[in-house]
Amino acid sequence: IPGVYYVRFVNNPAALAIAVSNADGLGINNAANDNVISVAKITGGADAGAFRVMVMDVDQGASGGADAEDGAFTILLP
């Protein structure tokens, strides 16, 4: 699925993670500059313990106002 990542930190019990989009110095009209990130801990199933990170690109033409997009991000645990 475009824009969806599962990040696992082995043996780390953190329930919360912080993620930010990472434009890496690209020009102001680059699609990576208006990305929105969501992150949530997976508590069940095969991916239990991982964090699901979703990257969305803001797009006025999209039905929900944003489209899923592969993009760089930085994630950290408190």
CSV table of C-alpha atoms in Angstrom, one decimal:
chain,number,residue,atom,x,y,z
A,1,ILE,CA,0.0,0.0,0.0
A,2,PRO,CA,1.5,3.3,-0.9
A,3,GLY,CA,2.5,5.5,2.0
A,4,VAL,CA,2.0,2.8,4.7
A,5,TYR,CA,5.0,1.6,6.7
A,6,TYR,CA,5.3,-0.7,9.7
A,7,VAL,CA,8.2,0.2,12.0
A,8,ARG,CA,9.3,-2.2,14.8
A,9,PHE,CA,11.8,-1.5,17.6
A,10,VAL,CA,12.9,-4.8,18.9
A,11,ASN,CA,12.4,-5.3,22.7
A,12,ASN,CA,11.0,-1.8,23.2
A,13,PRO,CA,7.8,-1.5,25.2
A,14,ALA,CA,7.0,2.1,24.2
A,15,ALA,CA,3.3,2.7,23.6
A,16,LEU,CA,3.8,6.1,21.9
A,17,ALA,CA,5.9,7.2,18.9
A,18,ILE,CA,6.4,10.6,17.3
A,19,ALA,CA,6.8,10.9,13.5
A,20,VAL,CA,7.4,13.9,11.2
A,21,SER,CA,7.6,14.2,7.5
A,22,ASN,CA,11.1,14.7,6.2
A,23,ALA,CA,11.4,16.9,3.1
A,24,ASP,CA,15.2,16.8,3.1
A,25,GLY,CA,15.7,20.4,1.7
A,26,LEU,CA,13.6,20.0,-1.4
A,27,GLY,CA,12.2,23.0,-3.2
A,28,ILE,CA,9.0,24.7,-2.0
A,29,ASN,CA,6.9,23.2,-4.8
A,30,ASN,CA,7.9,19.7,-4.2
A,31,ALA,CA,5.2,17.2,-3.1
A,32,ALA,CA,7.2,16.1,-0.1
A,33,ASN,CA,6.8,19.5,1.6
A,34,ASP,CA,3.1,19.2,2.3
A,35,ASN,CA,3.0,15.7,3.7
A,36,VAL,CA,0.9,14.7,6.7
A,37,ILE,CA,2.0,11.8,8.9
A,38,SER,CA,-0.1,9.6,11.3
A,39,VAL,CA,1.4,7.0,13.6
A,40,ALA,CA,-0.3,4.4,15.7
A,41,LYS,CA,0.9,1.3,17.7
A,42,ILE,CA,-0.4,-2.0,16.5
A,43,THR,CA,-1.7,-4.1,19.4
A,44,GLY,CA,-2.9,-7.3,17.8
A,45,GLY,CA,-2.2,-9.6,14.9
A,46,ALA,CA,1.0,-10.4,13.0
A,47,ASP,CA,2.3,-6.8,13.4
A,48,ALA,CA,1.6,-6.5,17.1
A,49,GLY,CA,4.2,-4.2,18.7
A,50,ALA,CA,5.0,-2.3,15.5
A,51,PHE,CA,4.1,1.2,14.7
A,52,ARG,CA,2.0,1.9,11.6
A,53,VAL,CA,3.0,5.1,9.9
A,54,MET,CA,1.0,6.5,7.1
A,55,VAL,CA,2.2,9.3,4.8
A,56,MET,CA,-0.4,11.4,3.0
A,57,ASP,CA,0.2,14.2,0.5
A,58,VAL,CA,-2.1,17.2,0.7
A,59,ASP,CA,-4.1,17.4,-2.5
A,60,GLN,CA,-7.1,19.7,-3.2
A,61,GLY,CA,-8.2,17.4,-6.0
A,62,ALA,CA,-8.3,14.2,-3.8
A,63,SER,CA,-11.8,13.2,-2.4
A,64,GLY,CA,-10.6,13.3,1.2
A,65,GLY,CA,-8.1,16.2,0.7
A,66,ALA,CA,-5.1,14.0,0.6
A,67,ASP,CA,-3.6,11.0,-1.3
A,68,ALA,CA,-1.4,8.2,0.2
A,69,GLU,CA,2.2,8.8,-0.9
A,70,ASP,CA,5.5,7.1,-0.3
A,71,GLY,CA,7.6,9.6,1.5
A,72,ALA,CA,10.5,10.0,3.9
A,73,PHE,CA,9.9,10.5,7.6
A,74,THR,CA,11.7,10.5,11.0
A,75,ILE,CA,10.3,8.5,13.9
A,76,LEU,CA,11.4,8.5,17.5
A,77,LEU,CA,10.3,7.0,20.8
A,78,PRO,CA,10.0,9.1,23.9
